[in-house]
Short mmCIF file of C-alpha atoms and ligand atoms in Angstrom, two decimals:
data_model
loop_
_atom_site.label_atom_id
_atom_site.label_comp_id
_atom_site.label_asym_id
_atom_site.label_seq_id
_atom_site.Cartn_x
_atom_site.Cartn_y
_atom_site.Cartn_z
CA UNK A 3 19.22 -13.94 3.74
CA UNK A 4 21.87 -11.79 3.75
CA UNK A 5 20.20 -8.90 5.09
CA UNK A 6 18.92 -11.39 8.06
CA UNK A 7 22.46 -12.46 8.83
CA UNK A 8 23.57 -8.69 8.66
CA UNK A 9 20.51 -7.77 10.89
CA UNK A 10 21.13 -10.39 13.44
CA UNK A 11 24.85 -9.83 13.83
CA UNK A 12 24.89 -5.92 13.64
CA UNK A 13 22.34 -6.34 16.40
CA UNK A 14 24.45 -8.88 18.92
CA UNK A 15 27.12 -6.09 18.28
CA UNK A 16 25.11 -3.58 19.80
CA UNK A 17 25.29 -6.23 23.07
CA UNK A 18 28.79 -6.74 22.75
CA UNK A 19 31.40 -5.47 21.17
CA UNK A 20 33.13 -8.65 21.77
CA UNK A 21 34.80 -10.29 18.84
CA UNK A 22 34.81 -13.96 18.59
CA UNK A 23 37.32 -16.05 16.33
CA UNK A 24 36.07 -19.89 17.02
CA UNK A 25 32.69 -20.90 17.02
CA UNK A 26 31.71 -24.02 19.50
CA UNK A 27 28.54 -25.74 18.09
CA UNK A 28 27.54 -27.76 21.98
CA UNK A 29 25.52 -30.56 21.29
CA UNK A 30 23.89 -33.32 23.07
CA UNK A 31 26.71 -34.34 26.26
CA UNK A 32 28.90 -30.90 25.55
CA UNK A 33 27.20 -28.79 27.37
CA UNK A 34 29.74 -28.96 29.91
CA UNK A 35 32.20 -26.99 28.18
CA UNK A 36 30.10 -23.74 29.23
CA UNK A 37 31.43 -24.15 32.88
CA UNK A 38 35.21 -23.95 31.45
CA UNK A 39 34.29 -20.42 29.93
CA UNK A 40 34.79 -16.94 31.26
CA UNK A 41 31.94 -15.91 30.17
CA UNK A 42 31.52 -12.50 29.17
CA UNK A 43 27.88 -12.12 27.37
CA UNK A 44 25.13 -14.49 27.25
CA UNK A 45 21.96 -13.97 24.98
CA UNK A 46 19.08 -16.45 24.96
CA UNK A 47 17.98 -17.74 21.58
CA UNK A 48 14.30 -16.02 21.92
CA UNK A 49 16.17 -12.26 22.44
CA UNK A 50 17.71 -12.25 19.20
CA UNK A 51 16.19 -11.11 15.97
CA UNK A 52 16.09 -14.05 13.62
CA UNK A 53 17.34 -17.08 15.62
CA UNK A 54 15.03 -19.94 15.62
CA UNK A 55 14.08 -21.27 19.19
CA UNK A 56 15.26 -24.65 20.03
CA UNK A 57 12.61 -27.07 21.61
CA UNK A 58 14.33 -30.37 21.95
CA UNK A 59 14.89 -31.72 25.68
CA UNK A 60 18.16 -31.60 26.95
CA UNK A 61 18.88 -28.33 25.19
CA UNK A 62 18.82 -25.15 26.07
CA UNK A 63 18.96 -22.24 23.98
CA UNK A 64 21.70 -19.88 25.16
CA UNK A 65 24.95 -17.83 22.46
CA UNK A 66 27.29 -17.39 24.90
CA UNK A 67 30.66 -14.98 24.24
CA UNK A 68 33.43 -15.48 26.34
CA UNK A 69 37.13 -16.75 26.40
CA UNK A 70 38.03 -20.18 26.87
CA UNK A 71 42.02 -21.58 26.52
CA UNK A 72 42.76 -17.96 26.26
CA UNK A 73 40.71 -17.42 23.10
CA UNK A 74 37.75 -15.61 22.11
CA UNK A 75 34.78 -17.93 21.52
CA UNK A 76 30.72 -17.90 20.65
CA UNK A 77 29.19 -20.84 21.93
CA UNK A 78 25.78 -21.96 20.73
CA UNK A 79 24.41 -23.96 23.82
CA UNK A 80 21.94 -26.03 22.20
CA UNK A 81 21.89 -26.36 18.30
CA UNK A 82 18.67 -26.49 15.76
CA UNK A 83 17.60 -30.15 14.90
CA UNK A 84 16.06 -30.40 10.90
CA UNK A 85 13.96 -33.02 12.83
CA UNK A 86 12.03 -29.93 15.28
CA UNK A 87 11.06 -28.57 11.53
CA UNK A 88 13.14 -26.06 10.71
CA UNK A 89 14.09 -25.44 7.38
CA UNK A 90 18.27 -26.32 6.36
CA UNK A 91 18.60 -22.75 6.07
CA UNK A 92 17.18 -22.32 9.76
CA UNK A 93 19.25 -24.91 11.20
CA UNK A 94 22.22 -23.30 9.61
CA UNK A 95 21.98 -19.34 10.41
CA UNK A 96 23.92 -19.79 13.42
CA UNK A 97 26.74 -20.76 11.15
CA UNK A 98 26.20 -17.79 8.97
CA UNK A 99 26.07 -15.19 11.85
CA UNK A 100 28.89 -16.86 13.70
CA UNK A 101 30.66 -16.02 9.81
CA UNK A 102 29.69 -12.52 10.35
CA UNK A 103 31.06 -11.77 13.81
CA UNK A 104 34.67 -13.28 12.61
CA UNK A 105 34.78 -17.05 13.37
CA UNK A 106 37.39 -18.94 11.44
CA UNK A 107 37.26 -21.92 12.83
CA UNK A 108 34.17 -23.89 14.24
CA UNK A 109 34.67 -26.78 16.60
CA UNK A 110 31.33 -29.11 16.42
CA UNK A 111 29.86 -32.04 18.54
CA UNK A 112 27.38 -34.25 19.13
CA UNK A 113 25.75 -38.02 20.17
CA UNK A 114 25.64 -40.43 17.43
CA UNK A 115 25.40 -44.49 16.92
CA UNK A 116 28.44 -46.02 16.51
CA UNK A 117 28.20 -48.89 13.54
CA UNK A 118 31.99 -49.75 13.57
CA UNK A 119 32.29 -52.80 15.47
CA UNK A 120 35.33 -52.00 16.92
CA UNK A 121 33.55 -48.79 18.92
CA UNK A 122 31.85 -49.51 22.46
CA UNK A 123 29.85 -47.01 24.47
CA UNK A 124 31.13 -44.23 25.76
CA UNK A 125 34.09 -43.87 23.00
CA UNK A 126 34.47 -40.08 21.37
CA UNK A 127 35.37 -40.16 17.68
CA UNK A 128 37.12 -37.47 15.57
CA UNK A 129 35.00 -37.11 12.28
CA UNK A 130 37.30 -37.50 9.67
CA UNK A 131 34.91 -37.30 6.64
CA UNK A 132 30.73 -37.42 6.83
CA UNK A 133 27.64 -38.05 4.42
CA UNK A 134 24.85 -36.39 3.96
CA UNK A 135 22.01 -38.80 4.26
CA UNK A 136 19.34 -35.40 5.04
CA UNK A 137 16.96 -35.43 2.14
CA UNK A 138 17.79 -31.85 1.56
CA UNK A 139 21.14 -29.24 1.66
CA UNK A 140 21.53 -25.74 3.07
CA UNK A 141 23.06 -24.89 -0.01
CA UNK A 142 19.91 -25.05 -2.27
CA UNK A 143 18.76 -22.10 -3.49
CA UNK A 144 19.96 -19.19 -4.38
CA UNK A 145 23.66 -18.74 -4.23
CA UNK A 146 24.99 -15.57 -2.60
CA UNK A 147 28.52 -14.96 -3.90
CA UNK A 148 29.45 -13.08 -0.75
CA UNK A 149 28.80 -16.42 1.51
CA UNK A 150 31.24 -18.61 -0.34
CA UNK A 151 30.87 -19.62 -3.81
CA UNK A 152 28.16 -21.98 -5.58
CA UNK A 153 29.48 -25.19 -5.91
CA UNK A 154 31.92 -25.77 -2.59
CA UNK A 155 34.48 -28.16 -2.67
CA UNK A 156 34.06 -30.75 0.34
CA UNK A 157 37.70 -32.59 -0.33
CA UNK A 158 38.98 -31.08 3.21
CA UNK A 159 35.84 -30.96 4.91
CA UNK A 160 37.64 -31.34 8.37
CA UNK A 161 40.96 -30.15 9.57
CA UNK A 162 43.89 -32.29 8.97
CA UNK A 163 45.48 -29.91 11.47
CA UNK A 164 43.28 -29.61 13.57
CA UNK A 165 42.62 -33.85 13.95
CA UNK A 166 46.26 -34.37 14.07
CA UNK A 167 46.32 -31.81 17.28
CA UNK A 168 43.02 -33.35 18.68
CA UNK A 169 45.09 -37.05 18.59
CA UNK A 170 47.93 -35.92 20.13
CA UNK A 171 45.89 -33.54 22.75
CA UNK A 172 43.81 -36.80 23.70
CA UNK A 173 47.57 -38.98 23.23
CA UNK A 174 48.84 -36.75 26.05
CA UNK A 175 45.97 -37.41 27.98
CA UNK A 176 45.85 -41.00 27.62
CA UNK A 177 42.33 -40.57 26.18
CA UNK A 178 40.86 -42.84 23.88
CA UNK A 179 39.53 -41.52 20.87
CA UNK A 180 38.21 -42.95 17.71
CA UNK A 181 38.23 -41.28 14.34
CA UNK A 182 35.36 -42.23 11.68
CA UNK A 183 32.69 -41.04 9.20
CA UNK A 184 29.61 -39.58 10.49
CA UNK A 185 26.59 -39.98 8.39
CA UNK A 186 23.94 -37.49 9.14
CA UNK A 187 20.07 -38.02 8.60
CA UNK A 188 16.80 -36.46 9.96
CA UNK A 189 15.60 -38.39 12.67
CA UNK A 190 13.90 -38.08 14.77
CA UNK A 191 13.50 -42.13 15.09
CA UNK A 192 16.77 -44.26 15.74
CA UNK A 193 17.49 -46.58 13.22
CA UNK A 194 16.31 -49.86 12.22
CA UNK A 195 19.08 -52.99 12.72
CA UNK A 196 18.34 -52.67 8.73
CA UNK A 197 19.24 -49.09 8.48
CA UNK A 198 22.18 -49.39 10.92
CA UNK A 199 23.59 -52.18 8.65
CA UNK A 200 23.22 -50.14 5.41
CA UNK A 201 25.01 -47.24 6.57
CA UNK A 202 27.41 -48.50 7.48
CA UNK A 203 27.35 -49.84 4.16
CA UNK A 204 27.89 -47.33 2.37
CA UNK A 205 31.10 -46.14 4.85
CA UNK A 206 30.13 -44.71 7.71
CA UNK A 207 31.31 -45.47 11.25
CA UNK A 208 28.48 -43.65 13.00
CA UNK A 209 25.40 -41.77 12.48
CA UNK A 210 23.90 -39.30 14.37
CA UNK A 211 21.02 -36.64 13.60
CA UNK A 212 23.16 -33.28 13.23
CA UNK A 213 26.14 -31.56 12.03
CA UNK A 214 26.15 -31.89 8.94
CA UNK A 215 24.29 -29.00 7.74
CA UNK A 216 26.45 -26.84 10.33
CA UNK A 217 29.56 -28.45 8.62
CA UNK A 218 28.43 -27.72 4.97
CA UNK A 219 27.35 -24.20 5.59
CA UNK A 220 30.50 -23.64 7.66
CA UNK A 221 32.87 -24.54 4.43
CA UNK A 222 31.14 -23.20 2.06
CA UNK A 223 32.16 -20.08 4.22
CA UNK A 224 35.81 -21.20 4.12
CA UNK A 225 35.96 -21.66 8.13
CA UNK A 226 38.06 -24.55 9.42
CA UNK A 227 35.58 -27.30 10.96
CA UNK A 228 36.49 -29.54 13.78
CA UNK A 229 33.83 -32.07 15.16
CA UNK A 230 33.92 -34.72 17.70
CA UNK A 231 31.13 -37.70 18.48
CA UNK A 232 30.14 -39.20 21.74
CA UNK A 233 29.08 -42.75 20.51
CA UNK A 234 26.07 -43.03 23.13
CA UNK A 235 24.95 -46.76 21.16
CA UNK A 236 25.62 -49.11 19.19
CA UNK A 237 24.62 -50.20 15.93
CA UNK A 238 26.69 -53.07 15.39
CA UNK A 239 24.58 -56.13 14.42
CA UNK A 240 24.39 -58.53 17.66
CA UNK A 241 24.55 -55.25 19.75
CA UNK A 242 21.56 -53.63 19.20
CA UNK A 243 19.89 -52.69 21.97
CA UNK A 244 16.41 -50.40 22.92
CA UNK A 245 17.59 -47.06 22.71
CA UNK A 246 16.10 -43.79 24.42
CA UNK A 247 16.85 -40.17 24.45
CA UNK A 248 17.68 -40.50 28.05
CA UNK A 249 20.62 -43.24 27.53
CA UNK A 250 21.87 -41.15 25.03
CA UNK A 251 21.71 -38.30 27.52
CA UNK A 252 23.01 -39.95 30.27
CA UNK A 253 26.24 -41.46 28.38
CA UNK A 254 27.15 -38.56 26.88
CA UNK A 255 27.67 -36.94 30.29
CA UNK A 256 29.81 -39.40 31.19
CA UNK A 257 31.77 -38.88 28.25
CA UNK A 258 31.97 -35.02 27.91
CA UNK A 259 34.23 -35.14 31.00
CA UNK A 260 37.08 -36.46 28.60
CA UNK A 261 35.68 -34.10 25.02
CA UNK A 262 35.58 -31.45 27.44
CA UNK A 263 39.51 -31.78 28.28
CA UNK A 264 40.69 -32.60 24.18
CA UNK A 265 38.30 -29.40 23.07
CA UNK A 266 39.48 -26.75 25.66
CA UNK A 267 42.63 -27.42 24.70
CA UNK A 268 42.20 -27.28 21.63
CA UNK A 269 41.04 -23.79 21.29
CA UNK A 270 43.79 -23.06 23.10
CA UNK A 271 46.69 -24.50 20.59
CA UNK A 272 45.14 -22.55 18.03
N1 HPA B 584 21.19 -42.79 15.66
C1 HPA B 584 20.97 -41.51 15.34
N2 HPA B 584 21.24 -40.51 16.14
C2 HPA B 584 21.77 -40.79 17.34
C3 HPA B 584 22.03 -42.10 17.73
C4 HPA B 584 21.71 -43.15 16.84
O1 HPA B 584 21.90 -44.34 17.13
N3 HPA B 584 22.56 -42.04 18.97
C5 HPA B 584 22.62 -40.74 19.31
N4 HPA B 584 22.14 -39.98 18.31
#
């Protein structure tokens, strides 16, 4: 793995000799953050060595270098699902490269169900804490001391720092936002009313299909994580409601107008 990681990011340095210092993980309804960076290089998934392909609708495959808020960013447009098949370790090399190239700091989002009954449609939420619900961990296997160490502490898993700013960002605004534990699991399916009810159980507030692995892999290399949810449905008993890819599409671009504002600026208070 590591000479994969080395082998990818040696060769996007050969593209660029851009240096990037916050990573931007777009997923389903943040796509729209793109179009508020200079870009400077763009490479498509398929053109470098290593990357997985992504196949899911609604997601194009694109690592695009550029500034945005004044800083130097890598943006993956469109992020690896565990549910397309690809292995934790897949999912996560992104993460690792992104490590490689200099990010510190590695802003995340994505759609998810929102369980909390006080949540509606539409709403963002800062993660403050998640759970890992996949059946599996990047993590497993062997350990490679020069990726972070073998058994990670997840006590901070997300900024205090950076939430705090993302509040007062959104404050300033006069943007609502919600903050909440997002439990990750495989998909592809939505939940059953059943399933809906027993994680939020356990403590979540919503629950959404990614992230998590980013998140783990991204600590266990000692970068500061951000990540933000668009709560496309609900999974509040008496509120359930058929839910398709396309509401959850169509939502989140409503929404991203408003994540869009809270995550350009903050890159740039950083
Ligand atoms: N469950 C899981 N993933 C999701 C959901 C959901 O209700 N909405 C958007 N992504």
């Amino acid at each position: 793995m590591l000479e994969k990681i080395k082998e990818t990011g040696t060769y996007i340095q050969t593209k660029t000799n851009f240096k990037p210092e916050v990573g931007i993980i777009l997923g389903t309804g943040l796509g729209g953050l793109v179009k508020e960076i200079e870009i400077e290089h763009s490479l498509g998934y398929e053109s470098i060595p290593n990357f997985p392909v992504s196949t899911v609708e609604g997601h194009s495959g694109k690592l695009i270098f550029g500034k945005l808020g004044g800083k130097n960013v890598v943006a993956m447009q469109g992020r690896f699902h565990y549910y397309e098949g690809y292995s934790m370790r897949e999912v996560t090399f992104p993460v690792r490269v992104m490590k490689f190239l200099g990010v510190h700091t590695l802003l995340v989002s994505n759609a998810s169900g929102g369980m909390n009954p006080d949540f509606s449609i539409g709403d963002l939420m800062i993660l403050n804490d998640h759970i890992n619900l996949f059946p599996d961990n990047p993590l497993i296997g062997r350990n490679y001391k020069e990726l972070g160490p073998r058994f990670p502490d997840m006590s901070k898993t997300y900024d205090k720092e950076l939430i705090n700013k993302a509040v007062e960002i959104a404050g300033k605004k006069g943007i609502k936002v919600q903050q909440g534990v997002y439990a990750g699991l495989t998909g592809p399916c939505f939940e059953t009313p059943a399933e809906y009810k027993y994680i939020r159980i356990i403590g979540a507030d919503a629950v959404g299909m990614s992230t998590v692995p980013e998140v783990i892999v991204a600590r266990h290399g000692e970068m500061r994580c951000f990540a933000m949810s668009i709560i496309t449905d609900l999974g509040v008993e008496g509120k359930i409601v058929e839910v398709t890819h396309q509401d959850v599409i169509e939502v989140a671009a409503k929404a991203e107008v408003k994540m869009t504002q809270i995550m350009k600026e903050l890159v740039s208070s950083l």
